[in-house]
């Protein structure tokens, strides 16, 4: 009887809150439908990883093979090459690219001339909207051995050229430089928004106490955006095995494949060009499981050390 009374009291409260915030829920509806239709409904397709999918038989009539595709993938001699290339490239992104928007946002935050600051922001945002195909073309123009600007400069002063585009050693630095140039400016938006919320009175109190600009940065600015940095770092951990297909595919060639082939391009090669749909689905599912595990682990560690996580 008591439980029934509690449920009866709770239901009107829930309905009242829904009615009160109906316009907010209405605004939420398009985003919710997007995730349901394009993110959750297609998840049934991961069952292909456990089947020997044959297009002429269809999804339901194809044979169930269980973990066979995973066994083949993990015993494939190329597995460790793919894992090594993917992890090294992710580590480079984490070390060199992830701090870049933070540093640039801190530098922009120190600008006091508003007009100049807006001009700089506009200029550094532009590369984000440039297609990766154009970025790859610009890279080719600068780095090719046949008339490339940088190679012509090197040949003029050293008498030698470097085949950047075909060298496995230069592939990763080239990808990281492309990412930094293209995405650093746009990545500052989140950090500049976080910096805008810092209480100005803290700076005034610090100046009164004799703190210089460096001390203000270290003791006020960075702690104020620490939660934002941690949340983005946690989300970044979910992309450790996801290096971005298009950028790497455009720069990949048979000569640099030893360093360039990653899980994203491997899934494309096996699934699209060779028609191994079930096998490529298994590889993609492996990536997704590792990504979710890393996000949950990073979130747990953040809370363990007293920081705010993503949930």
C-alpha positions as MATLAB code, in Angstrom:
seq = 'XXXXXXXXXXXXXXXXXXXXXXXXXXXXXXXXXXXXXXXXXXXXXXXXXXXXXXXXXXXXXXXXXXXXXXXXXXXXXXXXXXXXXXXXXXXXXXXXXXXXXXXXXXXXXXXXXXXXXXXXXXXXXXXXXXXXXXXXXXXXXXXXXXXXXXXXXXXXXXXXXXXXXXXXXXXXXXXXXXXXXXXXXXXXXXXXXXXXXXXXXXXXXXXXXXXXXXXXXXXXXXXXXXXXXXXXXXXXXXXXXXXXXXXXXXXXXXXXXXXXXXXXXXXXXXXXXXXXXXXXXXXXXXXXXXXXXXXXXXXXXXXXXXXXXXX';
ca = [
       0.000    0.000    0.000;
       2.845    2.356    0.876;
       4.707    1.532   -2.365;
       1.550    2.251   -4.382;
       1.169    5.599   -2.624;
       4.802    6.523   -3.376;
       4.381    5.653   -7.067;
       1.159    7.668   -7.222;
       2.903   10.672   -5.699;
       5.966   10.344   -7.915;
       4.155   10.081  -11.239;
       2.437   13.495  -11.050;
       5.771   15.069  -10.096;
       7.446   13.582  -13.197;
       4.560   14.618  -15.422;
       4.597   18.096  -13.905;
       8.315   18.485  -14.629;
       7.818   17.241  -18.184;
       4.982   19.722  -18.695;
       6.945   22.555  -17.132;
      10.001   22.001  -19.350;
       8.116   20.807  -22.454;
       9.833   23.306  -24.754;
      13.269   22.199  -23.603;
      12.353   18.579  -24.306;
      11.001   19.634  -27.687;
      14.372   21.201  -28.486;
      16.040   17.984  -27.348;
      13.933   15.837  -29.687;
      15.875   16.367  -32.993;
      19.203   15.524  -31.374;
      17.710   12.531  -29.591;
      16.160   11.230  -32.822;
      19.477   11.694  -34.629;
      21.342    9.522  -32.137;
      18.596    6.883  -32.055;
      18.280    6.609  -35.852;
      21.901    6.986  -36.914;
      23.823    5.721  -33.861;
      21.755    3.151  -31.968;
      19.546    1.528  -34.625;
      22.533    0.628  -36.887;
      24.225   -1.106  -33.931;
      22.456   -4.340  -34.818;
      24.920   -4.494  -37.719;
      27.728   -5.511  -35.344;
      26.218   -9.011  -35.511;
      27.986   -9.297  -38.867;
      31.206   -9.735  -36.881;
      29.873  -13.087  -35.642;
      28.565  -14.312  -39.005;
      30.105  -15.373  -42.292;
      28.061  -12.833  -44.206;
      27.262  -13.709  -47.809;
      25.331  -11.023  -49.733;
      23.427  -13.545  -51.850;
      22.241  -15.380  -48.703;
      21.346  -12.237  -46.792;
      21.933  -11.332  -43.178;
      19.727  -13.908  -41.467;
      20.652  -16.917  -43.623;
      24.416  -16.381  -43.429;
      26.242  -18.886  -41.222;
      26.978  -18.038  -37.586;
      30.738  -18.410  -36.908;
      31.032  -16.897  -33.427;
      34.490  -15.499  -32.631;
      36.182  -16.962  -35.708;
      36.825  -13.560  -37.346;
      38.387  -12.240  -34.155;
      40.665  -15.292  -33.955;
      41.790  -14.752  -37.545;
      42.369  -11.053  -36.904;
      44.394  -11.509  -33.719;
      46.561  -14.208  -35.294;
      47.087  -12.190  -38.467;
      50.772  -11.163  -38.812;
      49.599   -7.643  -39.694;
      47.720   -7.197  -36.397;
      50.751   -6.001  -34.433;
      51.827   -3.709  -37.277;
      48.364   -2.106  -37.299;
      48.289   -1.848  -33.516;
      51.785   -0.326  -33.388;
      51.084    2.231  -36.110;
      47.723    3.215  -34.615;
      49.019    3.586  -31.055;
      52.149    5.515  -32.068;
      50.126    7.935  -34.178;
      47.624    8.381  -31.328;
      50.472    9.011  -28.896;
      51.918   11.655  -31.236;
      48.503   13.304  -31.421;
      48.167   13.234  -27.652;
      51.637   14.668  -27.018;
      51.914   17.239  -29.808;
      48.392   18.110  -30.968;
      46.275   17.934  -27.790;
      48.217   20.684  -25.917;
      48.387   22.934  -29.010;
      44.820   24.408  -28.761;
      45.305   24.948  -25.018;
      48.557   26.852  -25.513;
      47.116   28.891  -28.378;
      43.968   29.710  -26.375;
      46.119   30.903  -23.460;
      48.119   33.111  -25.818;
      44.964   34.552  -27.382;
      43.556   35.183  -23.927;
      46.533   37.424  -23.179;
      45.787   39.715  -26.130;
      44.200   42.948  -24.952;
      43.523   44.596  -28.331;
      40.079   43.174  -29.192;
      40.214   44.061  -32.911;
      43.557   42.321  -33.408;
      42.373   39.328  -31.371;
      39.304   38.870  -33.612;
      41.444   39.027  -36.748;
      43.835   36.393  -35.398;
      40.950   34.129  -34.365;
      39.365   34.378  -37.806;
      42.639   33.516  -39.541;
      43.384   30.476  -37.391;
      39.817   29.135  -37.754;
      39.982   29.071  -41.562;
      42.120   25.889  -41.984;
      39.465   23.826  -40.195;
      37.049   24.433  -43.073;
      39.537   23.387  -45.751;
      38.931   19.918  -47.176;
      41.473   17.233  -46.309;
      41.821   16.589  -50.037;
      43.100   20.145  -50.446;
      45.358   19.726  -47.415;
      46.834   16.588  -48.981;
      47.289   18.445  -52.276;
      49.071   21.320  -50.534;
      51.297   18.826  -48.757;
      52.158   17.257  -52.105;
      52.954   20.659  -53.612;
      55.309   21.515  -50.770;
      56.977   18.133  -50.226;
      57.162   16.337  -53.582;
      60.645   15.700  -54.952;
      59.559   16.933  -58.392;
      59.437   20.692  -57.901;
      58.238   20.732  -54.296;
      58.943   24.055  -52.590;
      60.679   22.558  -49.542;
      62.685   20.053  -51.565;
      63.804   22.743  -53.977;
      64.975   24.787  -51.004;
      66.829   21.790  -49.557;
      68.436   20.991  -52.902;
      69.573   24.575  -53.313;
      71.360   24.711  -49.956;
      72.310   21.064  -49.331;
      72.397   19.495  -52.772;
      70.035   16.695  -51.706;
      66.308   16.021  -51.627;
      64.172   14.080  -49.143;
      61.298   11.942  -50.365;
      58.913   12.941  -47.583;
      55.832   11.453  -49.233;
      57.287    7.963  -49.657;
      59.358    7.746  -46.489;
      57.915    5.670  -43.586;
      60.009    7.741  -41.164;
      58.445   11.024  -42.267;
      54.829    9.838  -42.483;
      53.875   10.367  -38.826;
      55.469   13.833  -38.456;
      53.751   14.822  -41.699;
      50.329   13.707  -40.432;
      50.802   15.456  -37.075;
      51.871   18.703  -38.757;
      48.783   18.564  -40.978;
      46.537   18.017  -37.938;
      48.132   20.831  -35.936;
      47.881   23.272  -38.832;
      44.283   22.361  -39.667;
      42.625   21.851  -36.274;
      44.550   23.822  -33.632;
      42.812   27.133  -34.298;
      39.315   25.674  -34.282;
      40.129   23.669  -31.160;
      40.695   26.880  -29.210;
      36.956   27.686  -29.246;
      36.147   25.424  -26.290;
      39.082   26.652  -24.225;
      38.395   30.317  -24.986;
      34.797   29.767  -23.852;
      36.097   28.230  -20.624;
      38.526   31.124  -20.155;
      35.681   33.618  -20.596;
      34.085   32.218  -17.454;
      37.079   32.898  -15.199;
      36.261   35.417  -12.491;
      38.059   38.696  -13.250;
      38.189   39.533   -9.545;
      40.672   36.697   -9.041;
      43.116   38.416  -11.412;
      42.568   41.744   -9.668;
      43.289   40.151   -6.284;
      46.394   38.448   -7.686;
      47.683   41.745   -9.119;
      47.117   43.390   -5.747;
      49.209   40.640   -4.141;
      52.002   41.304   -6.647;
      51.542   38.279   -8.929;
      53.011   38.681  -12.404;
      51.382   37.394  -15.615;
      53.063   33.996  -15.338;
      51.846   33.511  -11.756;
      48.332   34.524  -12.780;
      48.430   32.000  -15.620;
      49.722   29.182  -13.425;
      47.603   29.740  -10.318;
      44.353   31.141  -11.770;
      43.926   30.526  -15.500;
      45.043   26.896  -15.746;
      43.168   25.705  -12.627;
      40.026   27.413  -13.936;
      40.027   25.397  -17.179;
      41.395   22.181  -15.667;
      38.002   20.458  -15.669;
      37.527   21.282  -19.367;
      40.974   19.909  -20.199;
      40.298   16.688  -18.291;
      36.901   16.115  -19.928;
      38.364   16.601  -23.412;
      41.276   14.325  -22.521;
      38.846   11.609  -21.406;
      36.906   11.927  -24.656;
      40.183   11.867  -26.556;
      41.016    8.503  -25.010;
      38.038    7.043  -26.849;
      39.735    7.903  -30.148;
      43.030    6.178  -29.381;
      42.369    3.550  -32.071;
      40.607    6.030  -34.359;
      43.136    8.120  -36.260;
      40.791    9.367  -38.946;
      40.400    7.488  -42.206;
      40.384   10.218  -44.826;
      43.603   11.995  -43.862;
      45.677    8.821  -43.636;
      44.112    7.273  -46.737;
      45.042   10.330  -48.798;
      48.684   10.189  -47.673;
      49.012    6.385  -47.764;
      51.012    4.725  -50.532;
      52.783    1.344  -50.971;
      56.144    2.850  -49.998;
      55.108    4.225  -46.609;
      52.521    1.536  -45.764;
      54.808    0.064  -43.105;
      54.190    3.155  -40.942;
      50.935    4.424  -42.449;
      48.527    1.483  -42.383;
      46.173    1.757  -39.386;
      42.923    0.092  -38.347;
      40.779    2.646  -40.213;
      42.429    2.087  -43.589;
      42.632   -1.664  -42.961;
      38.862   -1.844  -42.387;
      38.303   -0.002  -45.668;
      40.694   -2.252  -47.566;
      39.203   -5.491  -46.211;
      35.565   -4.431  -46.204;
      35.157   -2.310  -49.328;
      37.893   -3.373  -51.718;
      37.998   -7.084  -50.799;
      34.388   -7.636  -49.722;
      35.236   -9.215  -46.342;
      32.286   -7.535  -44.646;
      32.134   -9.746  -41.549;
      35.882   -9.633  -40.982;
      36.055   -5.837  -41.307;
      33.061   -5.510  -38.964;
      34.959   -7.578  -36.385;
      37.932   -5.224  -36.665;
      35.662   -2.201  -36.266;
      33.955   -3.776  -33.240;
      37.352   -4.431  -31.659;
      38.190   -0.728  -32.069;
      34.875    0.335  -30.550;
      35.212   -1.936  -27.505;
      38.755   -0.702  -26.796;
      37.595    2.929  -27.176;
      34.692    2.524  -24.744;
      36.957    0.723  -22.258;
      39.538    3.519  -22.377;
      36.880    6.218  -21.900;
      35.408    4.426  -18.895;
      38.878    3.810  -17.453;
      39.990    7.413  -17.943;
      36.750    8.690  -16.411;
      37.238    6.397  -13.397;
      40.815    7.592  -12.925;
      39.735   11.240  -13.159;
      37.155   10.751  -10.414;
      39.631    8.718   -8.404;
      41.940   11.736   -8.302;
      39.133   14.111   -7.353;
      38.418   15.584  -10.782;
      35.071   15.888  -12.522;
      34.508   13.258  -15.196;
      32.066   13.136  -18.081;
      29.392   11.541  -15.898;
];
